[in-house]
Coordinates of C-alpha atoms in Angstrom, one line a residue:
M1 CA 0.0 0.0 0.0
R2 CA 2.7 2.5 -1.0
F3 CA 0.1 5.0 -2.2
S4 CA -2.4 4.9 0.6
G5 CA -3.9 8.4 1.1
R6 CA -2.5 9.7 -2.2
V7 CA -4.3 10.9 -5.3
A8 CA -3.0 10.1 -8.7
V9 CA -4.0 11.1 -12.3
V10 CA -3.2 8.7 -15.1
T11 CA -3.7 9.6 -18.7
G12 CA -4.2 6.9 -21.3
A13 CA -5.9 4.9 -18.6
G14 CA -8.2 3.0 -21.0
S15 CA -5.6 0.6 -22.4
G16 CA -2.0 -0.7 -22.3
I17 CA 0.5 0.8 -19.9
G18 CA -1.9 3.5 -18.7
Q19 CA -4.5 0.8 -17.8
A20 CA -1.9 -1.4 -16.0
T21 CA -0.6 1.6 -14.1
S22 CA -4.0 2.7 -13.0
V23 CA -4.9 -0.8 -11.7
L24 CA -1.5 -1.1 -9.8
L25 CA -1.7 2.3 -8.2
A26 CA -5.3 1.8 -7.2
D27 CA -4.7 -1.6 -5.8
E28 CA -1.8 -0.1 -3.8
G29 CA -4.0 2.4 -2.1
A30 CA -4.2 5.5 -4.3
V31 CA -7.3 7.2 -5.4
V32 CA -6.8 7.0 -9.2
V33 CA -8.5 9.3 -11.6
G34 CA -7.9 7.8 -15.1
S35 CA -8.5 9.8 -18.2
D36 CA -8.8 8.6 -21.8
I37 CA -10.9 9.3 -24.9
N38 CA -11.8 5.6 -25.0
A39 CA -14.9 5.2 -22.8
A40 CA -15.1 1.5 -23.4
G41 CA -11.5 1.1 -22.3
L42 CA -12.1 3.1 -19.1
E43 CA -15.0 0.8 -18.3
K44 CA -12.7 -2.2 -18.6
T45 CA -10.1 -0.6 -16.4
T46 CA -12.8 0.1 -13.8
A47 CA -13.7 -3.6 -13.8
M48 CA -10.0 -4.6 -13.4
V49 CA -9.3 -2.9 -10.0
D50 CA -9.7 -4.9 -6.8
E51 CA -12.8 -4.5 -4.7
G52 CA -12.3 -1.6 -2.4
S53 CA -9.8 0.1 -4.6
V54 CA -10.7 3.5 -6.1
F55 CA -10.6 4.2 -9.8
Q56 CA -12.5 7.1 -11.2
P57 CA -12.8 7.2 -15.1
V58 CA -12.9 10.5 -16.9
E59 CA -13.3 11.0 -20.6
S60 CA -10.8 13.7 -21.6
D61 CA -8.6 14.7 -24.6
V62 CA -5.1 15.6 -23.5
R63 CA -4.6 17.6 -26.8
S64 CA -6.7 20.4 -25.3
R65 CA -5.1 22.7 -22.8
D66 CA -8.5 23.6 -21.3
A67 CA -9.4 20.0 -20.9
C68 CA -6.2 19.2 -19.1
H69 CA -6.5 22.2 -16.7
D70 CA -10.2 21.4 -16.1
L71 CA -9.3 17.8 -15.3
V72 CA -6.7 18.7 -12.7
A73 CA -8.9 21.4 -11.2
S74 CA -11.7 18.9 -10.8
V75 CA -9.5 16.3 -9.2
V76 CA -8.2 18.9 -6.7
A77 CA -11.7 20.2 -6.0
D78 CA -13.0 16.7 -5.3
H79 CA -10.1 15.3 -3.3
G80 CA -8.2 18.3 -2.0
R81 CA -4.8 17.3 -3.3
L82 CA -2.8 15.8 -6.1
D83 CA 0.2 13.6 -5.5
V84 CA 1.0 11.8 -8.7
L85 CA 0.7 12.6 -12.4
C86 CA 1.4 9.8 -14.9
N87 CA 1.5 11.1 -18.4
I88 CA 1.0 7.9 -20.4
A89 CA -1.5 8.7 -23.1
G90 CA 0.3 8.2 -26.5
V91 CA -0.2 7.5 -30.2
A92 CA 2.3 6.0 -32.7
R93 CA 2.2 5.8 -36.5
G94 CA 4.7 4.6 -39.1
H95 CA 5.3 6.5 -42.3
R96 CA 8.0 7.3 -44.8
V97 CA 9.1 11.0 -44.4
G98 CA 7.4 12.0 -47.6
E99 CA 4.1 10.5 -46.6
V100 CA 3.6 12.4 -43.3
D101 CA 0.8 14.8 -43.6
Q102 CA -0.4 17.6 -41.3
E103 CA -3.0 15.5 -39.7
V104 CA -0.6 12.7 -38.7
W105 CA 2.0 15.2 -37.4
D106 CA -0.6 17.2 -35.4
L107 CA -2.1 14.0 -33.9
I108 CA 1.3 12.6 -32.7
F109 CA 2.5 15.9 -31.3
G110 CA -0.9 16.8 -29.9
V111 CA -1.1 13.6 -27.8
N112 CA 2.5 12.8 -27.1
V113 CA 3.9 16.3 -26.5
E114 CA 1.2 18.8 -25.9
G115 CA -0.7 16.4 -23.6
V116 CA 2.4 15.9 -21.5
F117 CA 3.0 19.6 -21.2
W118 CA -0.5 20.8 -20.6
M119 CA -1.2 18.2 -17.9
S120 CA 2.1 19.0 -16.3
Q121 CA 1.5 22.7 -16.4
A122 CA -1.9 22.2 -14.7
A123 CA -0.6 19.8 -12.1
L124 CA 2.7 21.3 -11.0
P125 CA 1.4 23.9 -8.5
H126 CA -0.5 21.2 -6.7
L127 CA 2.4 18.7 -6.9
E128 CA 4.8 21.2 -5.5
S129 CA 2.4 21.7 -2.5
S130 CA 2.2 17.9 -1.9
N131 CA 5.9 17.1 -2.7
G132 CA 4.4 14.9 -5.4
C133 CA 5.8 13.6 -8.7
I134 CA 5.4 13.4 -12.4
V135 CA 6.2 10.2 -14.5
N136 CA 6.3 10.8 -18.2
M137 CA 6.2 8.0 -20.8
A138 CA 9.0 8.5 -23.3
S139 CA 10.4 5.7 -25.5
N140 CA 13.6 4.2 -26.8
A141 CA 12.4 6.0 -30.0
G142 CA 13.3 9.3 -28.2
L143 CA 16.8 8.1 -27.6
M144 CA 17.7 6.6 -31.0
G145 CA 16.8 7.2 -34.6
Q146 CA 14.4 4.8 -36.3
A147 CA 13.4 4.5 -39.9
Y148 CA 9.7 5.2 -40.8
T149 CA 9.0 6.9 -37.4
V150 CA 10.3 10.4 -37.7
P151 CA 7.3 12.2 -36.0
Y152 CA 7.1 9.6 -33.3
C153 CA 10.8 9.7 -32.6
A154 CA 10.6 13.5 -32.5
S155 CA 7.7 13.5 -30.1
K156 CA 9.3 11.1 -27.7
G157 CA 12.6 13.1 -27.8
A158 CA 10.5 16.1 -26.9
V159 CA 9.1 14.2 -23.9
I160 CA 12.6 13.5 -22.7
Q161 CA 13.6 17.2 -23.0
I162 CA 10.3 18.3 -21.3
T163 CA 11.1 16.0 -18.5
K164 CA 14.7 17.3 -18.0
A165 CA 13.9 21.0 -18.5
M166 CA 11.0 20.8 -16.0
A167 CA 13.2 19.0 -13.6
M168 CA 15.8 21.8 -13.8
E169 CA 13.1 24.5 -13.3
T170 CA 11.7 22.7 -10.2
M171 CA 15.1 21.8 -8.7
K172 CA 14.4 23.9 -5.6
A173 CA 10.9 22.6 -5.2
G174 CA 9.8 19.4 -3.6
V175 CA 8.3 17.9 -6.7
R176 CA 10.1 15.1 -8.6
I177 CA 9.9 14.7 -12.4
N178 CA 11.1 11.6 -14.3
A179 CA 10.5 9.7 -17.5
I180 CA 10.5 6.0 -18.6
A181 CA 11.8 5.0 -22.0
P182 CA 10.4 1.5 -22.8
G183 CA 11.4 -0.6 -25.8
G184 CA 8.7 -2.6 -27.5
V185 CA 5.6 -3.4 -25.3
E186 CA 2.7 -5.7 -26.2
T187 CA -0.1 -3.1 -26.2
N188 CA -2.8 -1.9 -28.5
L189 CA -0.5 1.0 -29.5
A190 CA 2.2 -1.4 -30.7
A191 CA -0.3 -3.7 -32.4
S192 CA -1.8 -0.8 -34.4
F193 CA 1.5 1.0 -35.1
G194 CA 1.7 0.0 -38.8
F195 CA 4.6 0.5 -41.2
P196 CA 4.5 1.7 -44.8
D197 CA 4.2 -0.9 -47.5
G198 CA 7.5 -2.6 -48.4
P199 CA 9.7 -1.5 -45.5
D200 CA 13.4 -2.2 -45.6
M201 CA 13.8 -4.8 -42.8
E202 CA 17.6 -4.3 -42.8
L203 CA 17.0 -0.7 -41.7
M204 CA 14.6 -1.8 -39.0
G205 CA 16.6 -4.6 -37.7
R206 CA 18.9 -2.8 -35.2
Y207 CA 16.0 -1.5 -33.1
M208 CA 13.8 -4.6 -33.1
G209 CA 15.6 -6.0 -30.0
M210 CA 16.8 -9.5 -29.2
R211 CA 14.8 -10.3 -26.0
G212 CA 11.3 -9.9 -27.1
M213 CA 8.7 -7.4 -26.1
A214 CA 7.7 -6.3 -22.6
Q215 CA 4.3 -6.6 -21.0
A216 CA 2.4 -3.5 -19.9
D217 CA 2.7 -4.7 -16.3
D218 CA 6.5 -4.6 -16.5
I219 CA 6.4 -0.9 -17.3
A220 CA 3.6 -0.2 -14.8
S221 CA 5.8 -1.6 -12.0
A222 CA 8.5 0.9 -13.0
V223 CA 6.0 3.8 -13.0
A224 CA 4.9 2.8 -9.5
Y225 CA 8.5 2.7 -8.3
L226 CA 9.3 6.2 -9.7
A227 CA 6.1 7.5 -8.2
S228 CA 6.8 6.0 -4.8
D229 CA 8.9 7.2 -1.8
E230 CA 11.4 4.6 -2.7
A231 CA 12.5 6.8 -5.5
H232 CA 12.8 9.9 -3.4
R233 CA 16.3 10.7 -4.8
I234 CA 15.4 10.3 -8.4
H235 CA 14.7 13.5 -10.3
G236 CA 15.2 14.4 -13.9
A237 CA 16.1 10.9 -14.9
V238 CA 15.1 8.8 -17.9
L239 CA 14.8 5.1 -17.0
S240 CA 15.3 2.8 -20.0
I241 CA 13.3 -0.4 -19.8
D242 CA 14.2 -1.9 -23.2
A243 CA 16.1 -5.2 -22.5
G244 CA 19.4 -3.6 -23.6
L245 CA 18.1 -2.1 -26.9
T246 CA 19.8 1.2 -26.4
A247 CA 22.8 0.0 -24.5
G248 CA 25.2 0.1 -27.5

């Protein structure tokens, strides 16, 4: 019960890593407010938490600054505090550079970058008051170049720099801000990623990994660790969980 008495907001709570994180934090005692645009996914998450655990689903779109600020304000009004923000909502698409259009670019950056920033902007004053923390979901794609994923790589690189820059700006405050950079994880996001027709597998080989894909629960455990008091000395870090993919 590492999170007993604490209030957490998890974005992307309707599937994958966000769903697994919501269930874990709730079952470890947190009041979890989970946001997603996927109402059916949120219903599934609600059914997954243990009896007596608290998960409150909220339909919200992290691409909207107003929606992010309204969500945080509602949580604080209802519960009087905010201790943990997990920015996990994300989208991924595969395209050749010349095939990326404005809609794809705006979608990827809207969810992966703007959502992280707007949620963090709204939450930071409350997290500073509670000596709370932010855990952002980056990716190995933010640490290494990958063919056919330029917008996604760029967005996850931005998440890493948002994490580090916010960590520097809050160095004198009590809040902690970190990120996790997973490799491949068996989630709906990975299953729906999609590559352009006729990809050059030789180009893709070096970032496919040799130890298989992780499960959402593997990453959720790391999120919970970074959000817990056990990680009280970790600030401004990017934790790679990629089975050695980016080691060399």
